[in-house]
Amino acid sequence: MNKIIKILGTGCTKCKAMTSVVQDVISENQIEASLEKVEDIMEIMKYNVMSTPALVINDEILIKGRVPSKEEVVALLK
Amino acid sequence: MFNWVQNIADWFVYDLLSLNKGQHLAEALNFFIYDTTKILILLFVVIFFMGIVNSYFPIDKVKNYLSSKKLYGLEYFMASLFGVVTPFCSCSSVPLFIGFVKGGIPLGVTFSFLITSPLVNEVAIGLFVGLFGIETTIIYVISGILLGTISGVILKYLKLEKYLTPWVKEVLATAQRDQDTFLIEKQTLKQRLPIIWSEVIKILKGIIPYVIVGIAIGGLMHGYIPEGFFEQYMAKDNLFAVPIATILAIPMYSNASGILPVVQVLVAKGIPLGTAIAFMMGVVGLSLPEALLLKKVMTIKLITIFFSVVTLCIIISGYLFNFIL
């Protein structure tokens, strides 16, 4: 199944760190997924997220306000 | 409590390097080793402890609490208190602000939180205990909480809703005291620990270079500047010292962990503690990058009023401390 991954964040260092972790995990494990960075605050607020970055997979908020480890992201994507 | 750290520093400087006691270089090096070790231990303990508290009490719970409970005026104080245990990343300030507004939390209460959260955080507390001792830390924390509470109340009476950006006003109009059903992560402490641990390491890694440089500069000053050196320039009765110190501090946010060790030496060499605390509150609590981020939700006018009120409160508490301490 093709997963839709969204990273919500206004572009701070933590958000960039999360994006690169997720990107690495996708390419290293050849996971079929689309990755989208949501930087518009209006869009972000639709998810009711109060601490960024947030990791959203298939419209479900899984991580808020911190940068996950690669292992964590692998587990969430499997 | 930290005698053993002093013993290690003494052994290293006087025995291993066989430098003489009383030498400038020896004293500076001894101070550097002792301070760095002690402060890193304290930072680790405080950040770890606050990480555990925060893991059980995330921002969503804070919002739900403030938005659902009737607190009869105590909500400013509570918001301020929550600000202490919630780590603050300035990049989250906008979503946090909107989240609070959406949840029907009054603007003044939101400000109370926004003021205290960066002002009294885990890094500041860890550094304070290490540099100034428990007593000064408690004074700092309590005054930080009161400062957030009072500033929030003042901002409420200024009726600032009209200075929000148009789209935030729309959010405000549709705001309701809702209870977001969020996934309560029913995790055991054992499951939480690895996540808390990795956060602690990340925070420490980010600030260690600044702390070490700060203490190194402090160590040099400690060894070379005579006791009471600053008293002649910055006496308690110099009325301009507190405002100047506060305003100078605002642009220095990103280096808070490096600046505090230097300030500690300045205090040891004669700068009044109240002036120093005002300076540190300016460094830790107010930051220009944060102000620029808030432009998305507030007009320049509102940001200016917000910062002016907080600056004024910091200056007043600086005078107050110089008067009391």
mmCIF file of C-alpha atoms in Angstrom:
data_model
loop_
_atom_site.group_PDB
_atom_site.id
_atom_site.type_symbol
_atom_site.label_atom_id
_atom_site.label_comp_id
_atom_site.label_asym_id
_atom_site.label_seq_id
_atom_site.Cartn_x
_atom_site.Cartn_y
_atom_site.Cartn_z
ATOM 1 C CA MET A 1 0.000 0.000 0.000
ATOM 2 C CA ASN A 2 1.292 3.416 -0.907
ATOM 3 C CA LYS A 3 1.561 5.522 2.235
ATOM 4 C CA ILE A 4 0.963 9.237 2.310
ATOM 5 C CA ILE A 5 3.435 10.882 4.637
ATOM 6 C CA LYS A 6 3.144 14.513 5.632
ATOM 7 C CA ILE A 7 5.544 16.498 7.736
ATOM 8 C CA LEU A 8 3.984 19.529 9.381
ATOM 9 C CA GLY A 9 6.358 22.296 10.309
ATOM 10 C CA THR A 10 7.052 25.915 9.622
ATOM 11 C CA GLY A 11 10.631 25.294 8.563
ATOM 12 C CA CYS A 12 12.648 25.257 11.765
ATOM 13 C CA THR A 13 15.756 23.119 12.234
ATOM 14 C CA LYS A 14 13.830 20.366 14.003
ATOM 15 C CA CYS A 15 11.409 20.161 11.051
ATOM 16 C CA LYS A 16 14.286 19.826 8.610
ATOM 17 C CA ALA A 17 15.840 17.150 10.786
ATOM 18 C CA MET A 18 12.588 15.181 10.797
ATOM 19 C CA THR A 19 12.281 15.476 7.022
ATOM 20 C CA SER A 20 15.764 14.127 6.437
ATOM 21 C CA VAL A 21 15.210 11.222 8.863
ATOM 22 C CA VAL A 22 12.004 10.236 7.066
ATOM 23 C CA GLN A 23 13.588 10.664 3.634
ATOM 24 C CA ASP A 24 16.507 8.434 4.622
ATOM 25 C CA VAL A 25 14.187 5.763 5.973
ATOM 26 C CA ILE A 26 12.103 5.744 2.786
ATOM 27 C CA SER A 27 15.069 5.435 0.464
ATOM 28 C CA GLU A 28 17.036 2.979 2.599
ATOM 29 C CA ASN A 29 14.110 0.596 2.996
ATOM 30 C CA GLN A 30 12.573 1.204 -0.430
ATOM 31 C CA ILE A 31 9.232 2.026 1.111
ATOM 32 C CA GLU A 32 6.567 3.115 -1.337
ATOM 33 C CA ALA A 33 5.365 6.378 0.040
ATOM 34 C CA SER A 34 4.771 9.941 -0.949
ATOM 35 C CA LEU A 35 6.364 12.575 1.225
ATOM 36 C CA GLU A 36 4.938 16.057 1.505
ATOM 37 C CA LYS A 37 6.172 18.974 3.573
ATOM 38 C CA VAL A 38 3.360 21.137 4.889
ATOM 39 C CA GLU A 39 4.753 24.551 5.748
ATOM 40 C CA ASP A 40 1.611 26.664 5.546
ATOM 41 C CA ILE A 41 0.417 27.443 9.057
ATOM 42 C CA MET A 42 -3.260 27.355 8.013
ATOM 43 C CA GLU A 43 -2.818 23.821 6.700
ATOM 44 C CA ILE A 44 -0.909 22.805 9.819
ATOM 45 C CA MET A 45 -3.656 24.101 12.085
ATOM 46 C CA LYS A 46 -6.213 21.882 10.331
ATOM 47 C CA TYR A 47 -4.491 19.010 12.100
ATOM 48 C CA ASN A 48 -4.804 20.738 15.494
ATOM 49 C CA VAL A 49 -1.113 20.311 16.095
ATOM 50 C CA MET A 50 0.383 22.640 18.682
ATOM 51 C CA SER A 51 3.983 21.568 18.628
ATOM 52 C CA THR A 52 5.963 21.127 15.461
ATOM 53 C CA PRO A 53 7.365 19.175 13.712
ATOM 54 C CA ALA A 54 4.609 16.606 13.417
ATOM 55 C CA LEU A 55 4.660 13.388 11.450
ATOM 56 C CA VAL A 56 1.392 12.459 9.781
ATOM 57 C CA ILE A 57 0.979 9.101 8.059
ATOM 58 C CA ASN A 58 -2.275 8.447 6.199
ATOM 59 C CA ASP A 59 -3.898 11.383 7.994
ATOM 60 C CA GLU A 60 -3.017 10.090 11.426
ATOM 61 C CA ILE A 61 -0.776 12.227 13.658
ATOM 62 C CA LEU A 62 1.879 9.910 15.021
ATOM 63 C CA ILE A 63 4.645 12.116 16.357
ATOM 64 C CA LYS A 64 4.480 15.680 17.635
ATOM 65 C CA GLY A 65 7.137 18.149 18.658
ATOM 66 C CA ARG A 66 10.239 16.010 18.418
ATOM 67 C CA VAL A 67 12.554 14.424 15.931
ATOM 68 C CA PRO A 68 12.114 10.644 15.859
ATOM 69 C CA SER A 69 14.915 8.137 15.409
ATOM 70 C CA LYS A 70 15.198 6.161 12.182
ATOM 71 C CA GLU A 71 14.150 2.966 13.973
ATOM 72 C CA GLU A 72 10.982 4.619 15.206
ATOM 73 C CA VAL A 73 10.034 5.786 11.719
ATOM 74 C CA VAL A 74 10.757 2.343 10.256
ATOM 75 C CA ALA A 75 8.434 0.797 12.847
ATOM 76 C CA LEU A 76 5.692 3.319 12.092
ATOM 77 C CA LEU A 77 5.927 2.749 8.352
ATOM 78 C CA LYS A 78 5.723 -1.033 8.523
ATOM 79 C CA MET B 1 27.359 18.100 47.198
ATOM 80 C CA PHE B 2 29.939 18.857 44.559
ATOM 81 C CA ASN B 3 33.040 18.611 46.739
ATOM 82 C CA TRP B 4 34.155 15.568 44.806
ATOM 83 C CA VAL B 5 34.092 17.557 41.569
ATOM 84 C CA GLN B 6 36.260 20.194 43.253
ATOM 85 C CA ASN B 7 38.630 17.435 44.378
ATOM 86 C CA ILE B 8 38.935 16.167 40.815
ATOM 87 C CA ALA B 9 39.604 19.691 39.532
ATOM 88 C CA ASP B 10 42.202 20.286 42.299
ATOM 89 C CA TRP B 11 43.912 16.979 41.589
ATOM 90 C CA PHE B 12 44.026 17.639 37.843
ATOM 91 C CA VAL B 13 45.378 21.186 38.076
ATOM 92 C CA TYR B 14 47.671 21.064 41.115
ATOM 93 C CA ASP B 15 48.885 17.462 41.041
ATOM 94 C CA LEU B 16 48.721 16.239 37.459
ATOM 95 C CA LEU B 17 49.706 19.511 35.764
ATOM 96 C CA SER B 18 51.606 20.601 38.900
ATOM 97 C CA LEU B 19 50.518 24.233 38.574
ATOM 98 C CA ASN B 20 50.867 26.412 41.644
ATOM 99 C CA LYS B 21 47.879 27.453 43.723
ATOM 100 C CA GLY B 22 47.158 31.167 43.314
ATOM 101 C CA GLN B 23 48.589 31.359 39.796
ATOM 102 C CA HIS B 24 46.181 33.041 37.350
ATOM 103 C CA LEU B 25 46.300 30.184 34.861
ATOM 104 C CA ALA B 26 45.860 27.544 37.576
ATOM 105 C CA GLU B 27 42.865 29.307 39.109
ATOM 106 C CA ALA B 28 41.224 29.849 35.715
ATOM 107 C CA LEU B 29 41.741 26.222 34.705
ATOM 108 C CA ASN B 30 40.547 24.899 38.055
ATOM 109 C CA PHE B 31 37.401 27.035 37.815
ATOM 110 C CA PHE B 32 36.811 25.849 34.251
ATOM 111 C CA ILE B 33 37.069 22.133 35.074
ATOM 112 C CA TYR B 34 34.965 22.426 38.222
ATOM 113 C CA ASP B 35 32.241 24.545 36.647
ATOM 114 C CA THR B 36 31.949 22.574 33.412
ATOM 115 C CA THR B 37 31.651 19.225 35.193
ATOM 116 C CA LYS B 38 29.206 20.496 37.787
ATOM 117 C CA ILE B 39 27.001 22.326 35.294
ATOM 118 C CA LEU B 40 26.848 19.468 32.810
ATOM 119 C CA ILE B 41 25.788 17.088 35.595
ATOM 120 C CA LEU B 42 23.089 19.504 36.784
ATOM 121 C CA LEU B 43 21.875 20.221 33.253
ATOM 122 C CA PHE B 44 21.592 16.508 32.620
ATOM 123 C CA VAL B 45 19.602 15.897 35.813
ATOM 124 C CA VAL B 46 17.228 18.839 35.315
ATOM 125 C CA ILE B 47 16.608 18.223 31.607
ATOM 126 C CA PHE B 48 15.983 14.541 32.272
ATOM 127 C CA PHE B 49 13.587 15.213 35.133
ATOM 128 C CA MET B 50 11.655 17.864 33.191
ATOM 129 C CA GLY B 51 11.559 15.490 30.221
ATOM 130 C CA ILE B 52 9.769 12.890 32.341
ATOM 131 C CA VAL B 53 7.272 15.451 33.682
ATOM 132 C CA ASN B 54 6.594 16.718 30.193
ATOM 133 C CA SER B 55 6.152 13.243 28.782
ATOM 134 C CA TYR B 56 3.187 12.752 31.116
ATOM 135 C CA PHE B 57 1.928 16.283 30.709
ATOM 136 C CA PRO B 58 2.147 17.341 27.071
ATOM 137 C CA ILE B 59 0.964 20.648 25.667
ATOM 138 C CA ASP B 60 -2.377 19.178 24.534
ATOM 139 C CA LYS B 61 -3.249 18.365 28.141
ATOM 140 C CA VAL B 62 -2.298 21.890 29.197
ATOM 141 C CA LYS B 63 -4.599 23.309 26.544
ATOM 142 C CA ASN B 64 -7.472 21.032 27.501
ATOM 143 C CA TYR B 65 -7.042 21.938 31.154
ATOM 144 C CA LEU B 66 -6.941 25.694 30.585
ATOM 145 C CA SER B 67 -9.812 25.578 28.150
ATOM 146 C CA SER B 68 -12.172 23.421 30.192
ATOM 147 C CA LYS B 69 -11.628 24.400 33.828
ATOM 148 C CA LYS B 70 -13.192 27.465 35.409
ATOM 149 C CA LEU B 71 -10.347 28.967 37.386
ATOM 150 C CA TYR B 72 -11.745 32.355 38.476
ATOM 151 C CA GLY B 73 -8.682 34.426 37.681
ATOM 152 C CA LEU B 74 -6.172 31.766 38.657
ATOM 153 C CA GLU B 75 -5.824 30.760 34.998
ATOM 154 C CA TYR B 76 -3.067 33.332 34.415
ATOM 155 C CA PHE B 77 -1.030 31.823 37.198
ATOM 156 C CA MET B 78 -1.767 28.268 36.061
ATOM 157 C CA ALA B 79 -0.809 29.064 32.459
ATOM 158 C CA SER B 80 2.408 30.571 33.741
ATOM 159 C CA LEU B 81 3.061 27.504 35.895
ATOM 160 C CA PHE B 82 2.460 25.147 32.969
ATOM 161 C CA GLY B 83 4.926 27.232 30.995
ATOM 162 C CA VAL B 84 7.671 26.043 33.339
ATOM 163 C CA VAL B 85 7.209 22.334 32.656
ATOM 164 C CA THR B 86 6.535 22.692 28.948
ATOM 165 C CA PRO B 87 9.667 22.970 26.865
ATOM 166 C CA PHE B 88 9.466 25.845 24.466
ATOM 167 C CA CYS B 89 10.728 25.839 20.928
ATOM 168 C CA SER B 90 10.266 29.241 19.371
ATOM 169 C CA CYS B 91 9.351 27.574 16.071
ATOM 170 C CA SER B 92 6.283 26.087 17.809
ATOM 171 C CA SER B 93 5.085 29.418 19.160
ATOM 172 C CA VAL B 94 2.729 30.110 16.248
ATOM 173 C CA PRO B 95 0.888 26.758 16.196
ATOM 174 C CA LEU B 96 0.755 26.929 19.981
ATOM 175 C CA PHE B 97 -0.735 30.414 19.931
ATOM 176 C CA ILE B 98 -3.378 29.398 17.390
ATOM 177 C CA GLY B 99 -4.143 26.201 19.298
ATOM 178 C CA PHE B 100 -4.807 28.207 22.459
ATOM 179 C CA VAL B 101 -6.935 30.812 20.650
ATOM 180 C CA LYS B 102 -8.923 28.048 18.958
ATOM 181 C CA GLY B 103 -9.555 26.390 22.306
ATOM 182 C CA GLY B 104 -11.176 29.566 23.614
ATOM 183 C CA ILE B 105 -8.345 30.417 25.996
ATOM 184 C CA PRO B 106 -8.262 34.203 26.545
ATOM 185 C CA LEU B 107 -5.445 36.153 24.929
ATOM 186 C CA GLY B 108 -3.999 37.289 28.268
ATOM 187 C CA VAL B 109 -3.774 33.705 29.546
ATOM 188 C CA THR B 110 -2.084 32.655 26.315
ATOM 189 C CA PHE B 111 0.442 35.453 26.799
ATOM 190 C CA SER B 112 1.123 34.307 30.365
ATOM 191 C CA PHE B 113 2.088 30.931 28.968
ATOM 192 C CA LEU B 114 4.109 32.396 26.093
ATOM 193 C CA ILE B 115 6.102 34.569 28.495
ATOM 194 C CA THR B 116 6.957 32.007 31.168
ATOM 195 C CA SER B 117 7.603 29.041 28.900
ATOM 196 C CA PRO B 118 10.844 30.349 27.370
ATOM 197 C CA LEU B 119 11.749 32.337 30.502
ATOM 198 C CA VAL B 120 11.789 29.416 32.922
ATOM 199 C CA ASN B 121 12.844 26.321 31.045
ATOM 200 C CA GLU B 122 14.872 23.233 31.822
ATOM 201 C CA VAL B 123 18.126 24.589 30.390
ATOM 202 C CA ALA B 124 17.846 27.886 32.258
ATOM 203 C CA ILE B 125 17.068 26.084 35.539
ATOM 204 C CA GLY B 126 19.976 23.649 35.112
ATOM 205 C CA LEU B 127 22.396 26.478 34.387
ATOM 206 C CA PHE B 128 21.052 28.584 37.238
ATOM 207 C CA VAL B 129 21.446 25.864 39.866
ATOM 208 C CA GLY B 130 24.980 25.201 38.678
ATOM 209 C CA LEU B 131 26.055 28.821 38.460
ATOM 210 C CA PHE B 132 24.156 30.637 41.185
ATOM 211 C CA GLY B 133 22.972 27.963 43.608
ATOM 212 C CA ILE B 134 19.525 26.790 44.674
ATOM 213 C CA GLU B 135 18.425 29.994 46.409
ATOM 214 C CA THR B 136 18.926 32.284 43.419
ATOM 215 C CA THR B 137 17.345 29.645 41.169
ATOM 216 C CA ILE B 138 14.199 29.580 43.297
ATOM 217 C CA ILE B 139 14.046 33.386 43.208
ATOM 218 C CA TYR B 140 14.455 33.295 39.442
ATOM 219 C CA VAL B 141 11.783 30.623 38.913
ATOM 220 C CA ILE B 142 9.230 32.258 41.205
ATOM 221 C CA SER B 143 9.787 35.693 39.729
ATOM 222 C CA GLY B 144 9.563 34.202 36.235
ATOM 223 C CA ILE B 145 6.176 32.670 37.048
ATOM 224 C CA LEU B 146 4.928 35.899 38.629
ATOM 225 C CA LEU B 147 6.247 37.936 35.721
ATOM 226 C CA GLY B 148 4.287 35.788 33.251
ATOM 227 C CA THR B 149 1.160 35.987 35.410
ATOM 228 C CA ILE B 150 1.281 39.764 35.886
ATOM 229 C CA SER B 151 2.217 40.537 32.282
ATOM 230 C CA GLY B 152 -0.657 38.336 31.098
ATOM 231 C CA VAL B 153 -3.137 40.216 33.293
ATOM 232 C CA ILE B 154 -1.818 43.598 32.098
ATOM 233 C CA LEU B 155 -2.057 42.479 28.468
ATOM 234 C CA LYS B 156 -5.632 41.347 29.056
ATOM 235 C CA TYR B 157 -6.658 44.821 30.227
ATOM 236 C CA LEU B 158 -5.086 46.384 27.147
ATOM 237 C CA LYS B 159 -7.743 44.614 25.018
ATOM 238 C CA LEU B 160 -5.423 43.599 22.226
ATOM 239 C CA GLU B 161 -7.711 41.325 20.199
ATOM 240 C CA LYS B 162 -8.094 44.003 17.524
ATOM 241 C CA TYR B 163 -4.376 43.855 16.767
ATOM 242 C CA LEU B 164 -4.359 40.214 15.756
ATOM 243 C CA THR B 165 -3.866 39.473 12.065
ATOM 244 C CA PRO B 166 -7.204 39.085 10.174
ATOM 245 C CA TRP B 167 -7.121 35.305 9.848
ATOM 246 C CA VAL B 168 -6.459 34.866 13.565
ATOM 247 C CA LYS B 169 -9.474 37.067 14.284
ATOM 248 C CA GLU B 170 -11.521 34.604 12.231
ATOM 249 C CA VAL B 171 -10.158 31.743 14.322
ATOM 250 C CA LEU B 172 -11.016 33.740 17.440
ATOM 251 C CA ALA B 173 -14.592 34.272 16.236
ATOM 252 C CA THR B 174 -15.140 30.551 15.835
ATOM 253 C CA ALA B 175 -13.218 29.603 18.947
ATOM 254 C CA GLN B 176 -14.858 27.166 21.273
ATOM 255 C CA ARG B 177 -13.927 25.547 24.479
ATOM 256 C CA ASP B 178 -13.508 22.205 22.886
ATOM 257 C CA GLN B 179 -11.885 19.117 24.237
ATOM 258 C CA ASP B 180 -9.649 17.724 21.589
ATOM 259 C CA THR B 181 -9.703 14.022 21.805
ATOM 260 C CA PHE B 182 -6.084 13.245 21.307
ATOM 261 C CA LEU B 183 -4.470 9.879 21.530
ATOM 262 C CA ILE B 184 -3.482 9.545 25.165
ATOM 263 C CA GLU B 185 -0.331 7.580 24.800
ATOM 264 C CA LYS B 186 -0.772 4.894 27.387
ATOM 265 C CA GLN B 187 2.853 4.051 27.674
ATOM 266 C CA THR B 188 4.754 2.773 30.631
ATOM 267 C CA LEU B 189 7.734 4.715 31.927
ATOM 268 C CA LYS B 190 9.933 1.990 30.491
ATOM 269 C CA GLN B 191 8.555 2.666 27.008
ATOM 270 C CA ARG B 192 8.895 6.410 27.431
ATOM 271 C CA LEU B 193 12.464 6.414 28.726
ATOM 272 C CA PRO B 194 14.278 5.803 25.405
ATOM 273 C CA ILE B 195 12.412 8.757 23.834
ATOM 274 C CA ILE B 196 13.047 11.022 26.829
ATOM 275 C CA TRP B 197 16.673 9.887 26.865
ATOM 276 C CA SER B 198 17.252 10.704 23.205
ATOM 277 C CA GLU B 199 15.666 14.148 23.706
ATOM 278 C CA VAL B 200 17.964 14.829 26.673
ATOM 279 C CA ILE B 201 21.011 13.898 24.588
ATOM 280 C CA LYS B 202 19.826 16.096 21.711
ATOM 281 C CA ILE B 203 19.267 19.125 23.946
ATOM 282 C CA LEU B 204 22.636 18.628 25.674
ATOM 283 C CA LYS B 205 24.477 18.227 22.386
ATOM 284 C CA GLY B 206 22.950 21.476 21.176
ATOM 285 C CA ILE B 207 24.017 23.552 24.175
ATOM 286 C CA ILE B 208 27.319 21.954 25.277
ATOM 287 C CA PRO B 209 29.511 23.982 22.876
ATOM 288 C CA TYR B 210 27.980 27.252 24.124
ATOM 289 C CA VAL B 211 28.250 26.233 27.766
ATOM 290 C CA ILE B 212 31.910 25.257 27.382
ATOM 291 C CA VAL B 213 32.846 28.469 25.555
ATOM 292 C CA GLY B 214 30.865 30.491 28.103
ATOM 293 C CA ILE B 215 32.575 28.842 31.054
ATOM 294 C CA ALA B 216 35.988 29.181 29.368
ATOM 295 C CA ILE B 217 35.460 32.930 28.993
ATOM 296 C CA GLY B 218 34.080 33.056 32.531
ATOM 297 C CA GLY B 219 37.102 31.104 33.779
ATOM 298 C CA LEU B 220 39.539 33.558 32.201
ATOM 299 C CA MET B 221 37.664 36.516 33.652
ATOM 300 C CA HIS B 222 37.491 34.753 36.997
ATOM 301 C CA GLY B 223 41.264 34.389 37.068
ATOM 302 C CA TYR B 224 42.195 37.823 35.771
ATOM 303 C CA ILE B 225 39.577 40.371 36.881
ATOM 304 C CA PRO B 226 40.001 41.554 40.472
ATOM 305 C CA GLU B 227 37.177 41.105 43.001
ATOM 306 C CA GLY B 228 34.633 43.927 43.072
ATOM 307 C CA PHE B 229 35.972 45.312 39.787
ATOM 308 C CA PHE B 230 32.539 46.234 38.423
ATOM 309 C CA GLU B 231 31.203 47.877 41.539
ATOM 310 C CA GLN B 232 32.752 51.184 40.511
ATOM 311 C CA TYR B 233 30.949 51.082 37.143
ATOM 312 C CA MET B 234 27.653 49.423 37.958
ATOM 313 C CA ALA B 235 26.684 50.268 41.483
ATOM 314 C CA LYS B 236 23.240 49.435 42.843
ATOM 315 C CA ASP B 237 22.253 53.088 42.855
ATOM 316 C CA ASN B 238 22.950 53.532 39.156
ATOM 317 C CA LEU B 239 19.395 53.879 37.866
ATOM 318 C CA PHE B 240 20.269 53.248 34.236
ATOM 319 C CA ALA B 241 22.017 49.922 34.783
ATOM 320 C CA VAL B 242 18.877 47.750 34.924
ATOM 321 C CA PRO B 243 17.118 49.107 31.795
ATOM 322 C CA ILE B 244 20.332 49.089 29.781
ATOM 323 C CA ALA B 245 21.113 45.509 30.848
ATOM 324 C CA THR B 246 17.579 44.365 29.947
ATOM 325 C CA ILE B 247 17.513 46.003 26.530
ATOM 326 C CA LEU B 248 21.014 44.775 25.674
ATOM 327 C CA ALA B 249 19.826 41.258 26.494
ATOM 328 C CA ILE B 250 16.943 41.038 24.016
ATOM 329 C CA PRO B 251 19.025 40.333 20.862
ATOM 330 C CA MET B 252 21.144 37.692 22.653
ATOM 331 C CA TYR B 253 18.674 34.830 22.772
ATOM 332 C CA SER B 254 20.425 32.071 20.855
ATOM 333 C CA ASN B 255 23.457 32.190 23.116
ATOM 334 C CA ALA B 256 21.688 32.017 26.480
ATOM 335 C CA SER B 257 23.654 28.934 27.552
ATOM 336 C CA GLY B 258 26.923 30.665 26.714
ATOM 337 C CA ILE B 259 26.029 34.002 28.254
ATOM 338 C CA LEU B 260 24.872 32.808 31.681
ATOM 339 C CA PRO B 261 28.326 31.492 32.764
ATOM 340 C CA VAL B 262 29.825 34.882 31.898
ATOM 341 C CA VAL B 263 27.121 36.702 33.850
ATOM 342 C CA GLN B 264 27.885 34.565 36.886
ATOM 343 C CA VAL B 265 31.462 35.848 36.902
ATOM 344 C CA LEU B 266 30.226 39.419 36.487
ATOM 345 C CA VAL B 267 28.089 38.948 39.596
ATOM 346 C CA ALA B 268 31.057 37.508 41.485
ATOM 347 C CA LYS B 269 33.045 40.578 40.495
ATOM 348 C CA GLY B 270 30.517 43.079 41.733
ATOM 349 C CA ILE B 271 27.551 43.495 39.384
ATOM 350 C CA PRO B 272 24.348 43.653 41.492
ATOM 351 C CA LEU B 273 22.300 40.436 41.327
ATOM 352 C CA GLY B 274 19.060 42.239 40.398
ATOM 353 C CA THR B 275 20.706 43.851 37.398
ATOM 354 C CA ALA B 276 22.126 40.468 36.413
ATOM 355 C CA ILE B 277 18.756 38.698 36.815
ATOM 356 C CA ALA B 278 17.055 41.351 34.665
ATOM 357 C CA PHE B 279 19.738 40.823 32.049
ATOM 358 C CA MET B 280 19.300 37.055 32.137
ATOM 359 C CA MET B 281 15.521 37.288 31.905
ATOM 360 C CA GLY B 282 15.989 39.432 28.814
ATOM 361 C CA VAL B 283 18.399 36.902 27.328
ATOM 362 C CA VAL B 284 16.323 33.819 28.103
ATOM 363 C CA GLY B 285 12.783 35.164 27.838
ATOM 364 C CA LEU B 286 12.745 37.672 25.014
ATOM 365 C CA SER B 287 14.084 36.971 21.579
ATOM 366 C CA LEU B 288 13.906 38.810 18.309
ATOM 367 C CA PRO B 289 13.601 35.623 16.210
ATOM 368 C CA GLU B 290 10.520 34.715 18.259
ATOM 369 C CA ALA B 291 9.083 38.171 17.658
ATOM 370 C CA LEU B 292 9.541 37.773 13.911
ATOM 371 C CA LEU B 293 7.802 34.387 13.935
ATOM 372 C CA LEU B 294 4.825 35.877 15.753
ATOM 373 C CA LYS B 295 4.278 38.250 12.818
ATOM 374 C CA LYS B 296 2.111 35.557 11.269
ATOM 375 C CA VAL B 297 -0.454 35.895 14.034
ATOM 376 C CA MET B 298 0.070 39.374 15.436
ATOM 377 C CA THR B 299 0.450 42.805 13.918
ATOM 378 C CA ILE B 300 3.736 44.619 14.550
ATOM 379 C CA LYS B 301 1.852 46.861 16.927
ATOM 380 C CA LEU B 302 0.736 43.925 19.079
ATOM 381 C CA ILE B 303 4.232 42.390 19.093
ATOM 382 C CA THR B 304 5.643 45.748 20.158
ATOM 383 C CA ILE B 305 3.118 46.096 22.982
ATOM 384 C CA PHE B 306 3.731 42.480 24.075
ATOM 385 C CA PHE B 307 7.501 42.930 24.181
ATOM 386 C CA SER B 308 7.266 46.359 25.831
ATOM 387 C CA VAL B 309 5.071 45.077 28.670
ATOM 388 C CA VAL B 310 7.396 42.135 29.323
ATOM 389 C CA THR B 311 10.505 44.331 29.116
ATOM 390 C CA LEU B 312 8.952 46.787 31.549
ATOM 391 C CA CYS B 313 8.061 43.999 33.996
ATOM 392 C CA ILE B 314 11.616 42.630 33.767
ATOM 393 C CA ILE B 315 13.080 46.069 34.477
ATOM 394 C CA ILE B 316 10.777 46.528 37.474
ATOM 395 C CA SER B 317 11.731 43.136 38.898
ATOM 396 C CA GLY B 318 15.401 44.014 38.374
ATOM 397 C CA TYR B 319 14.989 47.139 40.501
ATOM 398 C CA LEU B 320 12.995 45.152 43.042
ATOM 399 C CA PHE B 321 15.749 42.551 43.407
ATOM 400 C CA ASN B 322 18.439 45.176 43.772
ATOM 401 C CA PHE B 323 16.300 46.728 46.463
ATOM 402 C CA ILE B 324 15.571 43.487 48.371
ATOM 403 C CA LEU B 325 18.722 41.396 47.890
#
